[in-house]
XYZ file of C-alpha atoms in Angstrom:
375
model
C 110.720 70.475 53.148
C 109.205 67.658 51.719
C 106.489 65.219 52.854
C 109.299 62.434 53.849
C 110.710 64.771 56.127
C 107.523 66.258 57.259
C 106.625 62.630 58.430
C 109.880 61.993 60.377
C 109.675 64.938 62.387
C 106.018 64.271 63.497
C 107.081 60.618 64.157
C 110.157 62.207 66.417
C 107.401 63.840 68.090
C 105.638 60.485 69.532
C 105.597 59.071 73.016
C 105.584 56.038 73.960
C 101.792 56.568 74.770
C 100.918 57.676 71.230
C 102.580 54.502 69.909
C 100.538 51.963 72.123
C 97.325 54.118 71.026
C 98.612 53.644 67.474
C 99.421 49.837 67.867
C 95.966 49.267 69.958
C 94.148 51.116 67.045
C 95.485 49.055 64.174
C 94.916 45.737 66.642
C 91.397 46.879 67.015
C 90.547 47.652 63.739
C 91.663 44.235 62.498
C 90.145 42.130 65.601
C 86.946 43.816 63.755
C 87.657 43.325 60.285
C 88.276 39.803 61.212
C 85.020 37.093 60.102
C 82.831 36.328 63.560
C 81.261 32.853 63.536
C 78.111 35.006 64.577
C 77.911 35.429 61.131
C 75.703 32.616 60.153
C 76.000 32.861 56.155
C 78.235 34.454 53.450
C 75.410 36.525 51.516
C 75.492 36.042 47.715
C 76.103 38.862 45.298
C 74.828 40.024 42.489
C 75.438 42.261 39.703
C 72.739 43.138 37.019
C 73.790 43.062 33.417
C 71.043 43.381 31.215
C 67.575 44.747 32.274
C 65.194 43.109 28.974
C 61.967 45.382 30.005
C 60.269 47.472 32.787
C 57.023 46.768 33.031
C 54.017 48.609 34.485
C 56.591 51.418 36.447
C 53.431 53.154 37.195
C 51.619 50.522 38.533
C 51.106 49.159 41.998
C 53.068 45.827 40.570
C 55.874 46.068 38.425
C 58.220 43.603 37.101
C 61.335 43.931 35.979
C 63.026 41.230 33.448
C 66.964 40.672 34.526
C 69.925 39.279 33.906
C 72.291 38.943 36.866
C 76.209 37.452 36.873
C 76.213 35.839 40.368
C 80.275 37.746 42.246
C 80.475 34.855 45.004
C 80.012 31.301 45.850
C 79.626 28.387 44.073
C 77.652 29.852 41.790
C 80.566 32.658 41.427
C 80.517 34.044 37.507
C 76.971 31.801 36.718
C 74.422 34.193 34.699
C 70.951 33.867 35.690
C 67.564 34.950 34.597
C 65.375 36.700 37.399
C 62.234 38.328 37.786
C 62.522 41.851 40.251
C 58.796 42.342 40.997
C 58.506 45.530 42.647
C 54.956 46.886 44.961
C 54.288 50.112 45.159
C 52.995 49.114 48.975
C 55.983 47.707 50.198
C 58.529 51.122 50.040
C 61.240 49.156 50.801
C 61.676 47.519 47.074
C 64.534 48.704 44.619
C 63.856 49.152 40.970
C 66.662 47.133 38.718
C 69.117 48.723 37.133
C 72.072 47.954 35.000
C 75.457 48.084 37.201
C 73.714 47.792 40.207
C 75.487 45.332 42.658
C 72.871 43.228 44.567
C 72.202 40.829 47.267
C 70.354 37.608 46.076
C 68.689 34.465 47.075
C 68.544 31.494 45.884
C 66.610 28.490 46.026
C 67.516 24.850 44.929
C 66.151 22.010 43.651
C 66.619 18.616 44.821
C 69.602 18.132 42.779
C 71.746 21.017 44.016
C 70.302 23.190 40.759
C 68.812 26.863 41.019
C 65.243 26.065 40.842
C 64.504 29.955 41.740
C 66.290 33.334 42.678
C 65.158 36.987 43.073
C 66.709 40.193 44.424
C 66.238 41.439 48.070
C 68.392 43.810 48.793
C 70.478 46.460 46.749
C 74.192 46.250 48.369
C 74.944 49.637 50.963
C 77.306 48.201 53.451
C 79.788 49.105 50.694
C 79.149 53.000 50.199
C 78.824 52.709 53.908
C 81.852 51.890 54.598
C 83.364 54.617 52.512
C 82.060 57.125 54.655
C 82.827 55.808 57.555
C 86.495 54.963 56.597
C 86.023 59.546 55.416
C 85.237 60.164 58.965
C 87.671 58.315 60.659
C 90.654 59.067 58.465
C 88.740 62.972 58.673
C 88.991 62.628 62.870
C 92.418 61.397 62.809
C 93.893 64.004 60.158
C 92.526 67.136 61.436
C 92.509 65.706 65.626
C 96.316 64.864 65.015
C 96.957 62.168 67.871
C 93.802 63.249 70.028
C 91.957 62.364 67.039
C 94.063 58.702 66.552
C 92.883 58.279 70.438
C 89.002 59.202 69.657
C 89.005 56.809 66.744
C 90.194 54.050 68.846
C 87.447 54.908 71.709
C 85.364 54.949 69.530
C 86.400 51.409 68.109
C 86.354 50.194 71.100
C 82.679 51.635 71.876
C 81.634 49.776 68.730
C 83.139 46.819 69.085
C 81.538 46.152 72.279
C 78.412 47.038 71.811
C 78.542 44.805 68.150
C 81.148 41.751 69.680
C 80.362 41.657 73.163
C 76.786 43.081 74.175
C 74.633 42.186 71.649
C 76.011 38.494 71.364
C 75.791 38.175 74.951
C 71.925 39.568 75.064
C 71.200 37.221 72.563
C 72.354 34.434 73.859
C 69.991 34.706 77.037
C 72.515 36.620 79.528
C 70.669 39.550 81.834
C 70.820 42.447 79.640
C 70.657 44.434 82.646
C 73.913 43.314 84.389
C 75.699 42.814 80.792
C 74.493 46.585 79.936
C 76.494 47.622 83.221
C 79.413 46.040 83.249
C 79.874 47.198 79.482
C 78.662 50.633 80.684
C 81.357 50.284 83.382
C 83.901 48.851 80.889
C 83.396 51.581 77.730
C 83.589 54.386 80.415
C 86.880 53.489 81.707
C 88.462 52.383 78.566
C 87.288 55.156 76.318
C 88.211 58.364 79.247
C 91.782 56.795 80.276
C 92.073 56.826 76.287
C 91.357 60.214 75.863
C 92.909 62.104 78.557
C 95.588 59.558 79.920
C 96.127 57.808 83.197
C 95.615 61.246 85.759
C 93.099 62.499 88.382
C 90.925 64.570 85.989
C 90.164 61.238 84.245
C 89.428 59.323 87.633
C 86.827 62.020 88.304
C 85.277 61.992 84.851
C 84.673 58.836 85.199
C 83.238 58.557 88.630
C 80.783 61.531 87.191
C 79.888 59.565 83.912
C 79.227 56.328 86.171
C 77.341 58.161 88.558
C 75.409 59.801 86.221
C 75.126 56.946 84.103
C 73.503 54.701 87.092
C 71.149 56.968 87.982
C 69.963 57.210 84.484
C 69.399 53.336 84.419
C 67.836 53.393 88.194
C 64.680 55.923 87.177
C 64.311 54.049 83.755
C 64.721 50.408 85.405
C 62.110 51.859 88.000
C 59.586 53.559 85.454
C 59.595 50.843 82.773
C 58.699 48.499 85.796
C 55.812 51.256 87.320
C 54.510 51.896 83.876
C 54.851 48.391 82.396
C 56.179 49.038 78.965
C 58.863 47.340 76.963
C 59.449 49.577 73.787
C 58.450 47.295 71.289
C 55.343 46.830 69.420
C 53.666 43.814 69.826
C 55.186 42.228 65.926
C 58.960 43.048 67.061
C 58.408 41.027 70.538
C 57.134 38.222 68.499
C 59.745 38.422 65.349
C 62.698 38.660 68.591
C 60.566 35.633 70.076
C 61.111 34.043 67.276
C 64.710 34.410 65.729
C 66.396 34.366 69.590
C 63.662 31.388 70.336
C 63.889 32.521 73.664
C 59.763 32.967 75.297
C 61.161 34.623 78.661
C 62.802 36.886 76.283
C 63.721 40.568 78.999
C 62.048 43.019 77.463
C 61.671 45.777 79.745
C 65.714 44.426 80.248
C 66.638 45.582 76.815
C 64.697 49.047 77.531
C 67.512 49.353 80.215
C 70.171 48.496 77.769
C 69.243 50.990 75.276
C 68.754 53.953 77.707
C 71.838 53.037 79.492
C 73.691 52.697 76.094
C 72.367 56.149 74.371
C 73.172 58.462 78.182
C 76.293 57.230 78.036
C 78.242 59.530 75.074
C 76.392 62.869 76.270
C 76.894 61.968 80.151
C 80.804 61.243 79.200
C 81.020 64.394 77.435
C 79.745 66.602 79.731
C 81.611 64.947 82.692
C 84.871 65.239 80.934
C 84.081 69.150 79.885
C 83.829 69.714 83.514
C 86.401 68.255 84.811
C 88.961 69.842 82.303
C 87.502 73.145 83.005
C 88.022 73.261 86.619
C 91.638 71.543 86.169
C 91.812 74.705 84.086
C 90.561 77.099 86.811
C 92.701 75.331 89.139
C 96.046 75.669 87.394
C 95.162 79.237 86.508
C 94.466 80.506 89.858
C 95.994 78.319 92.580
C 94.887 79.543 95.160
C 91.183 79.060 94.713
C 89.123 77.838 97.605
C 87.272 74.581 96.966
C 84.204 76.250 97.966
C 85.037 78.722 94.435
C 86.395 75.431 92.214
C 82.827 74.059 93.337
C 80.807 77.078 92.172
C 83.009 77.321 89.272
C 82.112 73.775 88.535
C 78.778 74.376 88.359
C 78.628 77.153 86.357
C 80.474 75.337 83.479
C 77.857 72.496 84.123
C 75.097 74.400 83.922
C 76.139 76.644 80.446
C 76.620 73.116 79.226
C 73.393 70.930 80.363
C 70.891 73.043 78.499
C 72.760 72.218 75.172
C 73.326 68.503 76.074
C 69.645 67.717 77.089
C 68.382 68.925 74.077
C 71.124 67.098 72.018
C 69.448 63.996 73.990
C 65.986 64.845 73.383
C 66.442 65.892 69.794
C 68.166 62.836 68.817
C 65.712 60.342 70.573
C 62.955 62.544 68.745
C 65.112 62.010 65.258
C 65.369 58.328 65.881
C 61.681 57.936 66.680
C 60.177 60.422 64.023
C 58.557 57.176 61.683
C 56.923 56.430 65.091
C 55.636 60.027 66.044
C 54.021 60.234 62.736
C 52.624 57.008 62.162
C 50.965 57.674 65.962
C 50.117 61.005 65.297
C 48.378 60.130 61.694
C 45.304 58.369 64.358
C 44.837 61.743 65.513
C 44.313 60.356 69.255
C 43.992 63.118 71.952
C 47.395 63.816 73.527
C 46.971 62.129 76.454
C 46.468 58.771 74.423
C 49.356 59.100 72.100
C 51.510 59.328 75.701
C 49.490 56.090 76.905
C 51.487 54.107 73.772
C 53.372 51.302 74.541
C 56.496 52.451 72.251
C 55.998 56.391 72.371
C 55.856 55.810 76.310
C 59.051 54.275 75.921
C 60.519 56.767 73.974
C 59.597 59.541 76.376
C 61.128 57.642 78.823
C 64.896 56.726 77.239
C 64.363 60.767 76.348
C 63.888 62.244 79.751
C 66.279 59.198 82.296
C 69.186 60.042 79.845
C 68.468 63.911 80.573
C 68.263 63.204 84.149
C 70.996 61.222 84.270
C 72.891 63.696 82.412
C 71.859 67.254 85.295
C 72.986 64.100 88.438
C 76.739 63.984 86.184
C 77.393 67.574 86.724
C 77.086 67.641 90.661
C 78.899 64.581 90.864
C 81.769 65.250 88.779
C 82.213 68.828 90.244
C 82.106 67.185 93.631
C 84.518 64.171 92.523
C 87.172 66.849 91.387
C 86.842 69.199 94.522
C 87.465 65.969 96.393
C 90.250 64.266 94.075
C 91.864 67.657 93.089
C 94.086 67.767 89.779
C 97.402 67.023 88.385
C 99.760 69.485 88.607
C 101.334 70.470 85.281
C-alpha cells in the first residue's frame, strides 16, 4: 500500500467535524500570517559580508569593522560600511560574524542619504519559527485529528491574546473586563474544540470559569490590599511612555497576567476530571451520584498536587533573573517578600494555585449535576 492510498483512506475516515476543524485551522493560521497595521514599521535586514578586524575581543569595548548588504527596502542590495561596537556591560550585544543575518538601523541625512547605521539585533524570529512550525506539525502528526484540534486551540489562544488583548490593553480599554471576556471567550472556544459540542464539555467549562474567577477575585483583592503592581519602577515609566497613557492600570494588568497564566492548568485539570467521571459513569451505570462525586474528587486530588507545582515551578522559571538579582542584596527573608515585583510574583504563583484546588470541586459538582453523554 502506498502513501497515495494511505492518504485516501484516512481522508474516508473524516467527519464533517474534522473538516471544519481543518478549514478553521488553515483560516486561522493565515488570518495570523496576514500583516497587522499594529505593526508600525517593516524592520530592515541585514546580512554581514566581510568582517575587516575584531578589535579588543577581550576588552570591556570592542569594535568590530563590517561590511553589511542591506535584504529589504529601499536600500534593498546597497553595501554599507558599519561599526558593531560591542560592551562587555551590556550582555545583550552580539559579536559580528560573517553570514550572520541582522536587524539594522539607519539614520539619514537631510537629503534622504545614510548619514549613519549600526546593528541592534541579530535576526531569531526566523529559527523561531522553525521550531514552532516542528511542534505544531509534531502535535498534529503524532495527535492525528485530536492533535489538528489542539493546534487550532491553541491558535486561537494565541491569536487572542497577540490580536485582540494586548491591542485592546494598549489602547486604554480596562484590562480587567477585556482579560475576562477573553478568559470567557478562549475557554469556550478552545474546550468545545477539543472535546466537541456535549455535556462533559459544558461542565469543563463551567469548572475552568469557576476556577478561573476565583483565581482573578483573590489576586484583584490582594494586589489592591497589598498595593503592588508587578513592575519595577523603570518598566511603569518605559509603558508610561510608549502607551503615553499616565492613568496607565497597573495593578489591572497584574489581573490580566494571573488570569491569563491559571487559565491552561485550570482547563486541564477541569477537562481531566470531567472525562474521568464520564468514564466512571459509562463503566458502571449504576453509580450513585454521591460515588461519581467521591470519585470526582479523588481524580482531582491525584491530579492538583502535580498541577500546582507545574504553576509554581513555572512562575519560579519565569521569574528566576528576578529571584537572583533580589537575592544577590542578601536582604533578610522577610524583606525580599516586602518587594514590589517578587510580591507580585508570589502572588500570580499562589491565586493561580488556588484557583486551580476551587476547579476541582466545581467541575466534579457541575458533572454530578449535568450528568454525561451517553455513548
Amino acid at each position: 500500500m502506498n502513501f497515495t492510498d494511505i492518504l485516501k483512506r484516512n481522508i474516508k475516515k473524516l467527519t464533517k467535524s474534522d473538516i471544519k476543524v481543518i478549514v478553521l485551522t488553515i483560516i486561522v493560521i493565515v488570518g495570523m500570517l496576514m500583516p497587522s497595521s499594529y505593526i508600525r514599521k517593516e524592520a530592515i535586514h541585514g546580512k554581514i559580508i566581510k568582517v575587516e578586524n575584531n578589535e579588543g575581543e577581550k576588552r570591556q569595548l570592542s569594535r568590530s569593522k563590517v561590511k553589511v548588504k542591506i535584504l529589504n527596502g529601499k536600500y534593498k542590495d546597497k553595501v554599507i560600511d558599519m561599526d558593531n561596537l560591542v560592551s562587555d556591560k551590556t550582555y545583550h550585544e552580539t559579536y559580528a560574524k560573517k553570514g550572520n543575518e541582522v536587524l539594522i538601523n539607519i539614520e539619514e541625512d537631510n537629503k534622504d542619504n545614510i548619514k549613519k547605521a549600526y546593528i541592534y539585533e541579530v535576526v531569531r524570529y526566523k529559527y523561531l519559527k522553525g521550531i514552532i512550525i516542528l511542534f505544531l506539525v509534531l502535535l498534529s502528526l503524532l495527535g492525528g485529528m485530536q492533535g489538528i484540534r489542539s493546534v487550532l486551540a491553541l491558535l486561537i489562544t494565541t491569536y487572542s491574546v497577540l490580536k485582540i488583548l494586548i491591542p485592546l490593553i494598549m489602547s486604554g480599554f480596562n484590562p480587567i473586563l477585556v482579560s475576562i471576556i477573553i478568559c470567557i471567550g478562549v475557554s469556550i472556544l478552545n474546550l468545545l474544540i477539543i472535546s466537541g459540542k456535549n455535556k462533559k464539555s459544558l461542565a469543563a467549562i463551567i469548572g475552568t470559569l469557576g476556577g478561573v474567577m476565583v483565581a482573578g477575585i483573590i489576586a484583584l483583592i490582594s494586589s489592591n490590599i497589598l498595593q503592588v503592581i508587578g513592575l519595577t519602577d523603570e518598566e511603569a515609566q518605559m509603558l508610561i511612555y510608549i502607551t503615553g497613557s499616565p492613568k496607565f492600570n497597573f495593578r489591572g494588568l497584574l489581573f490580566s497576567g494571573i488570569l491569563m497564566g491559571a487559565l491552561g492548568a485550570v482547563m486541564d485539570i477541569s477537562m481531566s476530571i470531567a472525562s474521568s467521571m464520564k468514564e466512571v459513569k459509562i463503566n458502571n451505570p449504576d453509580i450513585s451520584k454521591k460515588q461519581l462525586v467521591k470519585a470526582g474528587f479523588n481524580v482531582g486530588r491525584d491530579i492538583m498536587g502535580t498541577m500546582a507545582n507545574t504553576l509554581i515551578l513555572a512562575y519560579a522559571g519565569g521569574a528566576m533573573y528576578t529571584l537572583l538579582l533580589i537575592s544577590s542584596y542578601k536582604l533578610p527573608f522577610e524583606r525580599m517578600l516586602n518587594q514590589d515585583v517578587m510580591a507580585a510574583e508570589v502572588i500570580q504563583a499562589l491565586c493561580g494555585s488556588i484557583g486551580l484546588i476551587f476547579t476541582i470541586p466545581i467541575t466534579t459538582l457541575a458533572v454530578s449535576l449535568i450528568g454525561v453523554d451517553k455513548e
